[in-house]
C-alpha cells in the first residue's frame, strides 16, 4: 500500500549549502586512488542513441571489460547500458566477464505509451537476457498528482522484471522541485525499485548533486523505516573524476560505507570512465595525460 | 459660612487602578500662597515593584496590538485632554504657572499626543531595512519595543514633560512606569484619570508620585525593567542610574531636554527605546542560480 | 582481465588523506610590537607575552603587553589623528582608504586565513571561506557608506564621536576587528583596538595592512595586551566611544565603569541561542542547521544555537540523524582542509568546557559524544550532545562557548516560545518549520536580535547583528550599524 504520510519537505538552499560543504572535502593521494577505482567499478557504461549498432555495442563492451590494460589492478565497470534490441549483442560480447547488461525500457526516454507497450518493451529486454532494467516513470501523471498511477506502473514493471534488478528513472530535470523529487523517490521505493535513478540523459539538467543528495536522504529514511537497502544511480552530466569523487564523498557521508559498492551505487555515464583513466595515468606517472593515450570507444 | 472645599486625594495609578501608596506616607503640595492644595503619595520600592508586575503583564498584549490601533488609542487621549483642557490649565496654575504658560503647556501637550499618535504606524517603515545579503536569503531588520521602561519624568514641565517622555515609549510598543514631577505631580495624576477613561489598556502606563532620591535606585536596578529614562538634571542621580543599569545590561537614556522646543518631539526618541531585530530566511532560487536540477 | 570488486563484504571505509594548507607563504615575526601612530613601537611596559598554537601548544610569537602608558600614547595618537587629519579629509577620500584596506585583505586572504587558524585553532575551511572573506567584505561595505551617511539619518545632525576604543574577543579575531574598525572609520572616528590576548596575530597583520594602505598615522592604532590593557582603555579620558565584544560579565563591568560619563557604549555579549525544530521542518536541512549552529567554530560563537528544542513527535528521529551526522565530522589539525572542528582556543577555555561536560553528567543529562579520536597534543574537545535536559539544568542556562549542545523537547508553540525566551540572554534564535505563518509568529515573539528561520549562523556585512537583554546593545553591520559610531542631535 502506498503511504505518503510523513515525507519531509526539502529546503533547496539548505541542500545547496550542504553540497558546498561536502565539496570542500579535498580528496588527494591514496584516498583519491581508492575513490577513482571505486568510481570506475560503479559505472554503467552507456550508449543510448538512435544510431546505435551492434558494432558500436560490441566496441563498448570490450572497453567495459578492458578499461585500460596498461594499468594493473583496475576493476571493470559495473554494467553496460543499452536499448532492449541491443541486449543480446551486449550479453554475448560480455560473456562471463561478470559485467551486467542493463537495458532501458518502458518507452524510454519519454515514457509516453500504454502499460501494455511498456510491459512488452520490458519483456523484450528480459527475454534477451538483461540483468537490469532502467525504466522511466510517467512524469505527466506524476505532475498531475497521480501518485497512485506511478506507483502501480512501477510495481507492475517490477513484477515483470523477475530476477532482474529494477532501476527507476525519474527524469528529475522535468520534476521542477526538490520536494517532488523527495516524493517520487518514496513512491518508487515503496513500489519496489531496487535503484532510483535521476535522469535519462536526454533532458537537461540531468543528474545534479542537490537532486542526488535529496534522493540519498530518501533512501536513508526508507532504510531506517523498512530495513531495505535501495541503490542510487545519478545519470547524465557526470563526466569528470572530480565530480565522481564529489558524488562519492556525498554518498559516503550520507549513507555510509555499506552503499560504497556497485551493488548499491552506479554512475550512468559515457565519458566518465575515460576521465578516470586519465587521472589514474597521471597518478601512476606523475604527469598530466593527453586524451590520445586513452582509448575512445 | 464659606463652604469647605473638597480636597482631592491624589493616588497612584498602577495596572489601571488607583491604589494608595504602600508606604502609607504622603507629602503636601502647596500653592504660591503656601496653602495645601493636595496630599500626594510618597511611593515606595514596593509600589514600584507592584507597578513592574502590572506593567510586565500588560507588555505582550500592547506590543501585539496593531499599530493603527495604537495610533487611534493615542489620538483618543488627545481628544479627551482637549475636553478637559480647563481642568489641566487650572491645575497648572494652582501649581505655580501663569495662565498664559499653563494654557500653552496644555495645548502643546495635546498637540504632542496628536503628533505621536501619527507616528505609531510609520516609524517602523522608516527605520526598517531589507538587507541585500550576498547569500540566497531574504534578510530584513525591524524595530521592536525594548519592553518595560521606567521613566523619571521632568520635574519642571509637569504635564508636557511627562507626556513627552511617555509617548515615544508607548508609541513604540513599550510599557512604562513613570515617576511624575515631584514638585508638581497633580497634572500627571489627573492625566491618569484621562487614561482610565480613554481606551488605553490597563497597565501599560503606570504612574508613581514621590521623590526621585528615594526612587531612582529602584527605577534603575529592577531586573525586570528593560530600559530606564531619566529626564531630570541631577548628575549624581544619573550616574547611579547608569551604574545600576549595568546589573542587567539595561538600556539607559538621559533625556535632558527642553520639552517646549519643537525639536524635542521626534521619532529618534521612539527609536531610543527600540531594539533592531534581524530575520533571515532562505530564498529558493531555481531560476536565478541557473540549471540546478 | 581486470577484476571486479563487486563482492565486497566489509563496508567500505574511506579515510580522506590529510590535505594540509601550506604555511610556506606566510610571514610571521618572532616578536610583535604595538602599532601606534602608524609605526610598530616597543611597549613602554617592556613586557611581552606568548601567543601559542592551540592545536600544538607551541609558542608562535611573542606579543607586546601594553600598559596604561602605552594605552595613553595610543589614545593620544588617535586623538591627534582625529583632530589633525581624519576629521579634515573629505568623506570620499576617507571611503577610498577603507576600500583600499578591503582590497589588501582580499589579496592577502590566504595568509590571513592560515595565521587565523594557527593562532586561534579554527579550521582552515572556516577561516578561508568565512572569516577572512567576511572581514574584507565588511570593509568594502562600510567604505561605501563614508560619503553617504546623511541619507541614513534623515532630519538629524550627525558627528563622529572622535576616538573609539574597541576591545574584541578571540573567537573571530580578524572578523571582529573588521566589524569594529570598518564602521568606525567610515563614520569618521579614529580607533584604538585591542585584540584578544590569545589571538593577537591577525590584528597585528591588519596593522601591516593599514601601513600598506597608507592610512594616515594614528587613525588606527592596534595594541595587544591583556585584561589590564582593556581596563585602561575603558578608563582612559580620551575615547568618547567604547565598543566591546566579549563576555557579559566584562560588559557589565564596562557599563558600570563608564556610567555618568559622556562615553557612548555598544556591547555585543554572550548568548544561549534557542534553535527550534518543528515536526514539519525540512529535517535533513535542519540537521545541518543544528550542526552548523553548535559546532561552527568549535562552538566558540556568541550566537551559537546551544539550546536545541525539538518537537516531541520528531525528537527520536532528529536525535538519531544528528548522531549519525556527527560521526562524519572530522576533528583535527586546523590546517587540514578536511577538518570540520579544529582546536579549542585555549587551555582555559577547554577547562571551562570540560567543567560543563562534567556538570552535565552530574546533572544526569544523557551524554553522547562522537566516536572520533582526538589528536594527542593540543586542546581538543569531542562534539557533545546532552539529551533529556530541561530549562533547570545549568548546562542549559549558562553559556558554555564550546561544542556542547543541550537538547530539550517541546509539545506546543506557546511552550517553546516561553522556554526559548526564558533566559537572560537574547542574541540569536533559530526556527525550523515549513509553515510561513508559524515562522512569523515565532520570529516576532522570540526575544533575540537575530532570528534565523530555516537557516542558522549566517552573517553578512549588510545585515545588522546584536542582542536583546543581557546579550548587549547596539548593532553591528548594515545601516543600523552606523548609529553606534555617530553622535546624533
PDB file of N, CA and C in Angstrom, chain A residues 9-11 14-15 17-18 21 24-29 31 34-35 38 41 65-66 74-78 97-100 217 220-221 224 245 248-249 252-253 257-258 260-263, chain C residues 1-6 8 11-19 125-126 128-129 280-285 288 291-292 317 320-321 324-325 328-330 337-340 434 454-455 458:
ATOM      1  N   UNK A   9       9.719  17.736   4.025  1.00  0.00           N
ATOM      2  CA  UNK A   9       9.899  18.733   2.981  1.00  0.00           C
ATOM      3  C   UNK A   9      11.393  19.000   2.815  1.00  0.00           C
ATOM      4  N   UNK A  10      11.718  19.678   1.740  1.00  0.00           N
ATOM      5  CA  UNK A  10      13.127  19.946   1.420  1.00  0.00           C
ATOM      6  C   UNK A  10      13.329  21.447   1.303  1.00  0.00           C
ATOM      7  N   UNK A  11      14.398  21.932   1.883  1.00  0.00           N
ATOM      8  CA  UNK A  11      14.767  23.332   1.676  1.00  0.00           C
ATOM      9  C   UNK A  11      15.947  23.392   0.705  1.00  0.00           C
ATOM     10  N   UNK A  14      19.256  25.053   1.823  1.00  0.00           N
ATOM     11  CA  UNK A  14      19.958  24.199   2.784  1.00  0.00           C
ATOM     12  C   UNK A  14      20.662  23.044   2.094  1.00  0.00           C
ATOM     13  N   UNK A  15      20.005  22.471   1.105  1.00  0.00           N
ATOM     14  CA  UNK A  15      20.618  21.369   0.356  1.00  0.00           C
ATOM     15  C   UNK A  15      21.886  21.867  -0.335  1.00  0.00           C
ATOM     16  N   UNK A  17      23.747  24.374   0.452  1.00  0.00           N
ATOM     17  CA  UNK A  17      24.808  24.658   1.422  1.00  0.00           C
ATOM     18  C   UNK A  17      25.521  23.380   1.834  1.00  0.00           C
ATOM     19  N   UNK A  18      24.735  22.331   1.991  1.00  0.00           N
ATOM     20  CA  UNK A  18      25.335  21.046   2.358  1.00  0.00           C
ATOM     21  C   UNK A  18      26.271  20.562   1.251  1.00  0.00           C
ATOM     22  N   UNK A  21      29.468  22.379   1.260  1.00  0.00           N
ATOM     23  CA  UNK A  21      30.341  21.930   2.341  1.00  0.00           C
ATOM     24  C   UNK A  21      30.979  20.587   1.999  1.00  0.00           C
ATOM     25  N   UNK A  24      33.842  20.842  -0.248  1.00  0.00           N
ATOM     26  CA  UNK A  24      35.086  21.413   0.280  1.00  0.00           C
ATOM     27  C   UNK A  24      36.022  20.315   0.781  1.00  0.00           C
ATOM     28  N   UNK A  25      35.550  19.081   0.806  1.00  0.00           N
ATOM     29  CA  UNK A  25      36.471  17.981   1.095  1.00  0.00           C
ATOM     30  C   UNK A  25      37.496  17.920  -0.032  1.00  0.00           C
ATOM     31  N   UNK A  26      38.720  17.672   0.341  1.00  0.00           N
ATOM     32  CA  UNK A  26      39.787  17.660  -0.651  1.00  0.00           C
ATOM     33  C   UNK A  26      40.322  16.234  -0.716  1.00  0.00           C
ATOM     34  N   UNK A  27      40.000  15.527  -1.823  1.00  0.00           N
ATOM     35  CA  UNK A  27      40.362  14.111  -1.903  1.00  0.00           C
ATOM     36  C   UNK A  27      41.655  13.973  -2.693  1.00  0.00           C
ATOM     37  N   UNK A  28      42.696  13.592  -1.988  1.00  0.00           N
ATOM     38  CA  UNK A  28      44.028  13.548  -2.590  1.00  0.00           C
ATOM     39  C   UNK A  28      44.694  12.211  -2.281  1.00  0.00           C
ATOM     40  N   UNK A  29      45.806  11.995  -3.001  1.00  0.00           N
ATOM     41  CA  UNK A  29      46.707  10.854  -2.747  1.00  0.00           C
ATOM     42  C   UNK A  29      45.976   9.520  -2.712  1.00  0.00           C
ATOM     43  N   UNK A  31      43.638   8.309  -0.911  1.00  0.00           N
ATOM     44  CA  UNK A  31      42.178   8.326  -0.848  1.00  0.00           C
ATOM     45  C   UNK A  31      41.579   8.633  -2.217  1.00  0.00           C
ATOM     46  N   UNK A  34      41.834   5.346  -4.289  1.00  0.00           N
ATOM     47  CA  UNK A  34      40.795   4.439  -3.814  1.00  0.00           C
ATOM     48  C   UNK A  34      39.440   4.856  -4.388  1.00  0.00           C
ATOM     49  N   UNK A  35      39.181   6.158  -4.352  1.00  0.00           N
ATOM     50  CA  UNK A  35      37.919   6.671  -4.856  1.00  0.00           C
ATOM     51  C   UNK A  35      37.771   6.475  -6.356  1.00  0.00           C
ATOM     52  N   UNK A  38      37.017   2.898  -7.210  1.00  0.00           N
ATOM     53  CA  UNK A  38      35.629   2.593  -6.863  1.00  0.00           C
ATOM     54  C   UNK A  38      34.670   3.202  -7.889  1.00  0.00           C
ATOM     55  N   UNK A  41      34.487   1.235 -11.025  1.00  0.00           N
ATOM     56  CA  UNK A  41      33.732  -0.010 -10.855  1.00  0.00           C
ATOM     57  C   UNK A  41      32.234   0.222 -10.766  1.00  0.00           C
ATOM     58  N   UNK A  65      35.152  -4.262 -20.397  1.00  0.00           N
ATOM     59  CA  UNK A  65      35.938  -5.350 -19.801  1.00  0.00           C
ATOM     60  C   UNK A  65      37.406  -4.978 -19.653  1.00  0.00           C
ATOM     61  N   UNK A  66      37.874  -4.126 -20.557  1.00  0.00           N
ATOM     62  CA  UNK A  66      39.298  -3.751 -20.562  1.00  0.00           C
ATOM     63  C   UNK A  66      39.430  -2.236 -20.552  1.00  0.00           C
ATOM     64  N   UNK A  74      43.043  -2.773 -12.254  1.00  0.00           N
ATOM     65  CA  UNK A  74      41.832  -1.975 -12.441  1.00  0.00           C
ATOM     66  C   UNK A  74      40.590  -2.854 -12.374  1.00  0.00           C
ATOM     67  N   UNK A  75      39.526  -2.328 -11.794  1.00  0.00           N
ATOM     68  CA  UNK A  75      38.262  -3.049 -11.874  1.00  0.00           C
ATOM     69  C   UNK A  75      37.633  -2.834 -13.245  1.00  0.00           C
ATOM     70  N   UNK A  76      36.668  -3.661 -13.579  1.00  0.00           N
ATOM     71  CA  UNK A  76      35.863  -3.370 -14.754  1.00  0.00           C
ATOM     72  C   UNK A  76      34.759  -2.430 -14.333  1.00  0.00           C
ATOM     73  N   UNK A  77      33.997  -1.957 -15.345  1.00  0.00           N
ATOM     74  CA  UNK A  77      32.814  -1.173 -14.975  1.00  0.00           C
ATOM     75  C   UNK A  77      31.760  -2.140 -14.447  1.00  0.00           C
ATOM     76  N   UNK A  78      30.668  -1.625 -13.948  1.00  0.00           N
ATOM     77  CA  UNK A  78      29.646  -2.480 -13.348  1.00  0.00           C
ATOM     78  C   UNK A  78      28.741  -3.092 -14.409  1.00  0.00           C
ATOM     79  N   UNK A  97      32.165 -12.256 -18.196  1.00  0.00           N
ATOM     80  CA  UNK A  97      33.023 -11.245 -17.560  1.00  0.00           C
ATOM     81  C   UNK A  97      32.481 -10.807 -16.201  1.00  0.00           C
ATOM     82  N   UNK A  98      31.225 -11.112 -15.949  1.00  0.00           N
ATOM     83  CA  UNK A  98      30.623 -10.654 -14.687  1.00  0.00           C
ATOM     84  C   UNK A  98      30.022  -9.273 -14.808  1.00  0.00           C
ATOM     85  N   UNK A  99      30.186  -8.665 -15.953  1.00  0.00           N
ATOM     86  CA  UNK A  99      29.595  -7.339 -16.153  1.00  0.00           C
ATOM     87  C   UNK A  99      28.136  -7.506 -16.551  1.00  0.00           C
ATOM     88  N   UNK A 100      27.295  -6.743 -15.901  1.00  0.00           N
ATOM     89  CA  UNK A 100      25.865  -6.857 -16.158  1.00  0.00           C
ATOM     90  C   UNK A 100      25.471  -6.108 -17.416  1.00  0.00           C
ATOM     91  N   UNK A 217      18.980  10.992   0.800  1.00  0.00           N
ATOM     92  CA  UNK A 217      18.271  11.134   2.079  1.00  0.00           C
ATOM     93  C   UNK A 217      16.995  10.296   2.089  1.00  0.00           C
ATOM     94  N   UNK A 220      17.956   6.808   2.703  1.00  0.00           N
ATOM     95  CA  UNK A 220      18.332   6.639   4.117  1.00  0.00           C
ATOM     96  C   UNK A 220      17.092   6.499   4.990  1.00  0.00           C
ATOM     97  N   UNK A 221      16.133   7.397   4.778  1.00  0.00           N
ATOM     98  CA  UNK A 221      14.916   7.331   5.590  1.00  0.00           C
ATOM     99  C   UNK A 221      14.154   6.030   5.347  1.00  0.00           C
ATOM    100  N   UNK A 224      15.886   3.296   7.168  1.00  0.00           N
ATOM    101  CA  UNK A 224      15.593   3.385   8.611  1.00  0.00           C
ATOM    102  C   UNK A 224      14.235   2.766   8.920  1.00  0.00           C
ATOM    103  N   UNK A 245      34.254  11.945  -7.646  1.00  0.00           N
ATOM    104  CA  UNK A 245      34.730  11.886  -6.258  1.00  0.00           C
ATOM    105  C   UNK A 245      33.803  12.684  -5.343  1.00  0.00           C
ATOM    106  N   UNK A 248      30.922  10.614  -4.591  1.00  0.00           N
ATOM    107  CA  UNK A 248      31.247   9.537  -3.660  1.00  0.00           C
ATOM    108  C   UNK A 248      31.378  10.044  -2.230  1.00  0.00           C
ATOM    109  N   UNK A 249      31.950  11.257  -2.095  1.00  0.00           N
ATOM    110  CA  UNK A 249      32.035  11.847  -0.757  1.00  0.00           C
ATOM    111  C   UNK A 249      30.612  12.044  -0.207  1.00  0.00           C
ATOM    112  N   UNK A 252      29.233   8.685   0.745  1.00  0.00           N
ATOM    113  CA  UNK A 252      29.888   8.144   1.930  1.00  0.00           C
ATOM    114  C   UNK A 252      29.407   8.836   3.194  1.00  0.00           C
ATOM    115  N   UNK A 253      29.260  10.165   3.113  1.00  0.00           N
ATOM    116  CA  UNK A 253      28.888  10.902   4.328  1.00  0.00           C
ATOM    117  C   UNK A 253      27.379  10.924   4.543  1.00  0.00           C
ATOM    118  N   UNK A 257      29.498   3.551   4.463  1.00  0.00           N
ATOM    119  CA  UNK A 257      30.302   2.593   3.711  1.00  0.00           C
ATOM    120  C   UNK A 257      29.498   1.479   3.056  1.00  0.00           C
ATOM    121  N   UNK A 258      28.369   1.109   3.629  1.00  0.00           N
ATOM    122  CA  UNK A 258      27.595  -0.014   3.110  1.00  0.00           C
ATOM    123  C   UNK A 258      27.136   0.231   1.670  1.00  0.00           C
ATOM    124  N   UNK A 260      28.894   1.964  -0.485  1.00  0.00           N
ATOM    125  CA  UNK A 260      30.049   2.305  -1.335  1.00  0.00           C
ATOM    126  C   UNK A 260      30.477   1.080  -2.139  1.00  0.00           C
ATOM    127  N   UNK A 261      29.574   0.573  -2.944  1.00  0.00           N
ATOM    128  CA  UNK A 261      29.844  -0.577  -3.794  1.00  0.00           C
ATOM    129  C   UNK A 261      28.921  -0.474  -5.001  1.00  0.00           C
ATOM    130  N   UNK A 262      29.338  -1.119  -6.096  1.00  0.00           N
ATOM    131  CA  UNK A 262      28.493  -1.014  -7.292  1.00  0.00           C
ATOM    132  C   UNK A 262      27.201  -1.819  -7.155  1.00  0.00           C
ATOM    133  N   UNK A 263      27.103  -2.563  -6.066  1.00  0.00           N
ATOM    134  CA  UNK A 263      25.841  -3.214  -5.730  1.00  0.00           C
ATOM    135  C   UNK A 263      24.766  -2.168  -5.438  1.00  0.00           C
TER     136      UNK A 263
ATOM    137  N   UNK C   1      42.535 -10.241 -17.301  1.00  0.00           N
ATOM    138  CA  UNK C   1      41.350  -9.384 -17.269  1.00  0.00           C
ATOM    139  C   UNK C   1      41.220  -8.671 -15.937  1.00  0.00           C
ATOM    140  N   UNK C   2      40.695  -7.502 -16.040  1.00  0.00           N
ATOM    141  CA  UNK C   2      40.529  -6.718 -14.804  1.00  0.00           C
ATOM    142  C   UNK C   2      39.545  -7.405 -13.859  1.00  0.00           C
ATOM    143  N   UNK C   3      39.742  -7.150 -12.610  1.00  0.00           N
ATOM    144  CA  UNK C   3      38.899  -7.820 -11.605  1.00  0.00           C
ATOM    145  C   UNK C   3      37.754  -6.937 -11.165  1.00  0.00           C
ATOM    146  N   UNK C   4      36.681  -7.568 -10.864  1.00  0.00           N
ATOM    147  CA  UNK C   4      35.547  -6.802 -10.324  1.00  0.00           C
ATOM    148  C   UNK C   4      35.685  -6.710  -8.814  1.00  0.00           C
ATOM    149  N   UNK C   5      35.148  -5.665  -8.264  1.00  0.00           N
ATOM    150  CA  UNK C   5      35.206  -5.592  -6.798  1.00  0.00           C
ATOM    151  C   UNK C   5      33.794  -5.616  -6.245  1.00  0.00           C
ATOM    152  N   UNK C   6      32.963  -6.373  -6.947  1.00  0.00           N
ATOM    153  CA  UNK C   6      31.545  -6.391  -6.604  1.00  0.00           C
ATOM    154  C   UNK C   6      31.260  -7.116  -5.292  1.00  0.00           C
ATOM    155  N   UNK C   8      32.252  -7.205  -2.320  1.00  0.00           N
ATOM    156  CA  UNK C   8      32.718  -6.724  -1.017  1.00  0.00           C
ATOM    157  C   UNK C   8      31.770  -7.182   0.089  1.00  0.00           C
ATOM    158  N   UNK C  11      31.953  -3.315   4.944  1.00  0.00           N
ATOM    159  CA  UNK C  11      31.619  -1.974   4.460  1.00  0.00           C
ATOM    160  C   UNK C  11      32.906  -1.216   4.124  1.00  0.00           C
ATOM    161  N   UNK C  12      32.801  -0.512   3.074  1.00  0.00           N
ATOM    162  CA  UNK C  12      33.930   0.256   2.578  1.00  0.00           C
ATOM    163  C   UNK C  12      34.299   1.358   3.586  1.00  0.00           C
ATOM    164  N   UNK C  13      35.568   1.456   3.888  1.00  0.00           N
ATOM    165  CA  UNK C  13      35.954   2.609   4.704  1.00  0.00           C
ATOM    166  C   UNK C  13      36.900   3.490   3.892  1.00  0.00           C
ATOM    167  N   UNK C  14      36.693   4.754   4.051  1.00  0.00           N
ATOM    168  CA  UNK C  14      37.412   5.726   3.224  1.00  0.00           C
ATOM    169  C   UNK C  14      37.943   6.798   4.152  1.00  0.00           C
ATOM    170  N   UNK C  15      39.216   6.750   4.463  1.00  0.00           N
ATOM    171  CA  UNK C  15      39.736   7.857   5.269  1.00  0.00           C
ATOM    172  C   UNK C  15      40.447   8.821   4.341  1.00  0.00           C
ATOM    173  N   UNK C  16      39.918  10.036   4.326  1.00  0.00           N
ATOM    174  CA  UNK C  16      40.479  11.033   3.422  1.00  0.00           C
ATOM    175  C   UNK C  16      41.911  11.345   3.839  1.00  0.00           C
ATOM    176  N   UNK C  17      42.791  11.333   2.857  1.00  0.00           N
ATOM    177  CA  UNK C  17      44.177  11.706   3.161  1.00  0.00           C
ATOM    178  C   UNK C  17      44.210  13.158   3.616  1.00  0.00           C
ATOM    179  N   UNK C  18      45.075  13.471   4.591  1.00  0.00           N
ATOM    180  CA  UNK C  18      45.152  14.871   5.026  1.00  0.00           C
ATOM    181  C   UNK C  18      45.491  15.776   3.852  1.00  0.00           C
ATOM    182  N   UNK C  19      44.876  16.937   3.825  1.00  0.00           N
ATOM    183  CA  UNK C  19      45.174  17.922   2.778  1.00  0.00           C
ATOM    184  C   UNK C  19      45.579  19.195   3.500  1.00  0.00           C
ATOM    185  N   UNK C 125      39.097  25.606   6.653  1.00  0.00           N
ATOM    186  CA  UNK C 125      37.901  25.702   5.814  1.00  0.00           C
ATOM    187  C   UNK C 125      37.069  26.911   6.225  1.00  0.00           C
ATOM    188  N   UNK C 126      36.978  27.134   7.540  1.00  0.00           N
ATOM    189  CA  UNK C 126      36.184  28.276   8.010  1.00  0.00           C
ATOM    190  C   UNK C 126      36.945  29.592   7.884  1.00  0.00           C
ATOM    191  N   UNK C 128      39.228  30.330   5.839  1.00  0.00           N
ATOM    192  CA  UNK C 128      39.378  30.609   4.412  1.00  0.00           C
ATOM    193  C   UNK C 128      38.043  31.018   3.761  1.00  0.00           C
ATOM    194  N   UNK C 129      36.969  30.299   4.122  1.00  0.00           N
ATOM    195  CA  UNK C 129      35.692  30.522   3.431  1.00  0.00           C
ATOM    196  C   UNK C 129      34.784  31.517   4.144  1.00  0.00           C
ATOM    197  N   UNK C 280       7.237  19.731  11.236  1.00  0.00           N
ATOM    198  CA  UNK C 280       7.046  19.904   9.790  1.00  0.00           C
ATOM    199  C   UNK C 280       8.255  20.530   9.096  1.00  0.00           C
ATOM    200  N   UNK C 281       9.387  20.554   9.792  1.00  0.00           N
ATOM    201  CA  UNK C 281      10.575  21.188   9.203  1.00  0.00           C
ATOM    202  C   UNK C 281      11.198  20.308   8.129  1.00  0.00           C
ATOM    203  N   UNK C 282      12.014  20.917   7.297  1.00  0.00           N
ATOM    204  CA  UNK C 282      12.853  20.161   6.367  1.00  0.00           C
ATOM    205  C   UNK C 282      13.954  19.519   7.215  1.00  0.00           C
ATOM    206  N   UNK C 283      13.692  18.293   7.658  1.00  0.00           N
ATOM    207  CA  UNK C 283      14.522  17.723   8.735  1.00  0.00           C
ATOM    208  C   UNK C 283      15.990  17.560   8.362  1.00  0.00           C
ATOM    209  N   UNK C 284      16.250  17.096   7.141  1.00  0.00           N
ATOM    210  CA  UNK C 284      17.652  16.866   6.801  1.00  0.00           C
ATOM    211  C   UNK C 284      18.437  18.175   6.726  1.00  0.00           C
ATOM    212  N   UNK C 285      17.760  19.234   6.313  1.00  0.00           N
ATOM    213  CA  UNK C 285      18.428  20.539   6.304  1.00  0.00           C
ATOM    214  C   UNK C 285      18.507  21.098   7.717  1.00  0.00           C
ATOM    215  N   UNK C 288      21.561  19.882   9.395  1.00  0.00           N
ATOM    216  CA  UNK C 288      22.719  20.705   9.040  1.00  0.00           C
ATOM    217  C   UNK C 288      22.719  22.009   9.837  1.00  0.00           C
ATOM    218  N   UNK C 291      23.902  21.271  13.319  1.00  0.00           N
ATOM    219  CA  UNK C 291      25.361  21.049  13.295  1.00  0.00           C
ATOM    220  C   UNK C 291      26.090  22.384  13.157  1.00  0.00           C
ATOM    221  N   UNK C 292      25.639  23.167  12.193  1.00  0.00           N
ATOM    222  CA  UNK C 292      26.251  24.458  11.948  1.00  0.00           C
ATOM    223  C   UNK C 292      26.029  25.391  13.142  1.00  0.00           C
ATOM    224  N   UNK C 317      13.829  10.802  15.828  1.00  0.00           N
ATOM    225  CA  UNK C 317      14.462  10.746  14.516  1.00  0.00           C
ATOM    226  C   UNK C 317      15.503  11.857  14.371  1.00  0.00           C
ATOM    227  N   UNK C 320      18.579  10.857  16.271  1.00  0.00           N
ATOM    228  CA  UNK C 320      19.278   9.780  15.563  1.00  0.00           C
ATOM    229  C   UNK C 320      20.062  10.323  14.368  1.00  0.00           C
ATOM    230  N   UNK C 321      19.401  11.153  13.579  1.00  0.00           N
ATOM    231  CA  UNK C 321      20.070  11.749  12.421  1.00  0.00           C
ATOM    232  C   UNK C 321      21.253  12.614  12.859  1.00  0.00           C
ATOM    233  N   UNK C 324      24.189  10.471  13.726  1.00  0.00           N
ATOM    234  CA  UNK C 324      24.821   9.930  12.522  1.00  0.00           C
ATOM    235  C   UNK C 324      25.628  11.006  11.813  1.00  0.00           C
ATOM    236  N   UNK C 325      25.065  12.202  11.762  1.00  0.00           N
ATOM    237  CA  UNK C 325      25.772  13.295  11.093  1.00  0.00           C
ATOM    238  C   UNK C 325      27.045  13.660  11.860  1.00  0.00           C
ATOM    239  N   UNK C 328      30.270  11.950  10.977  1.00  0.00           N
ATOM    240  CA  UNK C 328      31.018  12.313   9.776  1.00  0.00           C
ATOM    241  C   UNK C 328      31.879  13.558   9.989  1.00  0.00           C
ATOM    242  N   UNK C 329      31.778  14.164  11.154  1.00  0.00           N
ATOM    243  CA  UNK C 329      32.588  15.364  11.416  1.00  0.00           C
ATOM    244  C   UNK C 329      34.030  14.955  11.653  1.00  0.00           C
ATOM    245  N   UNK C 330      34.916  15.688  11.047  1.00  0.00           N
ATOM    246  CA  UNK C 330      36.339  15.383  11.197  1.00  0.00           C
ATOM    247  C   UNK C 330      36.960  16.401  12.144  1.00  0.00           C
ATOM    248  N   UNK C 337      42.521  20.784   5.320  1.00  0.00           N
ATOM    249  CA  UNK C 337      41.289  21.255   4.673  1.00  0.00           C
ATOM    250  C   UNK C 337      40.103  20.344   4.960  1.00  0.00           C
ATOM    251  N   UNK C 338      40.373  19.113   5.405  1.00  0.00           N
ATOM    252  CA  UNK C 338      39.275  18.194   5.721  1.00  0.00           C
ATOM    253  C   UNK C 338      38.625  18.520   7.068  1.00  0.00           C
ATOM    254  N   UNK C 339      39.342  19.254   7.898  1.00  0.00           N
ATOM    255  CA  UNK C 339      38.897  19.402   9.281  1.00  0.00           C
ATOM    256  C   UNK C 339      37.606  20.217   9.392  1.00  0.00           C
ATOM    257  N   UNK C 340      36.655  19.641  10.128  1.00  0.00           N
ATOM    258  CA  UNK C 340      35.402  20.345  10.399  1.00  0.00           C
ATOM    259  C   UNK C 340      35.474  21.068  11.732  1.00  0.00           C
ATOM    260  N   UNK C 434       8.102  24.442   7.949  1.00  0.00           N
ATOM    261  CA  UNK C 434       7.767  24.698   6.554  1.00  0.00           C
ATOM    262  C   UNK C 434       6.643  25.706   6.423  1.00  0.00           C
ATOM    263  N   UNK C 454      14.822  28.670   9.171  1.00  0.00           N
ATOM    264  CA  UNK C 454      15.268  27.630   8.236  1.00  0.00           C
ATOM    265  C   UNK C 454      16.713  27.834   7.783  1.00  0.00           C
ATOM    266  N   UNK C 455      17.501  28.389   8.658  1.00  0.00           N
ATOM    267  CA  UNK C 455      18.942  28.502   8.441  1.00  0.00           C
ATOM    268  C   UNK C 455      19.547  28.850   9.801  1.00  0.00           C
ATOM    269  N   UNK C 458      24.275  32.606   9.985  1.00  0.00           N
ATOM    270  CA  UNK C 458      24.605  33.307   8.752  1.00  0.00           C
ATOM    271  C   UNK C 458      24.990  34.741   9.123  1.00  0.00           C
TER     272      UNK C 458
END
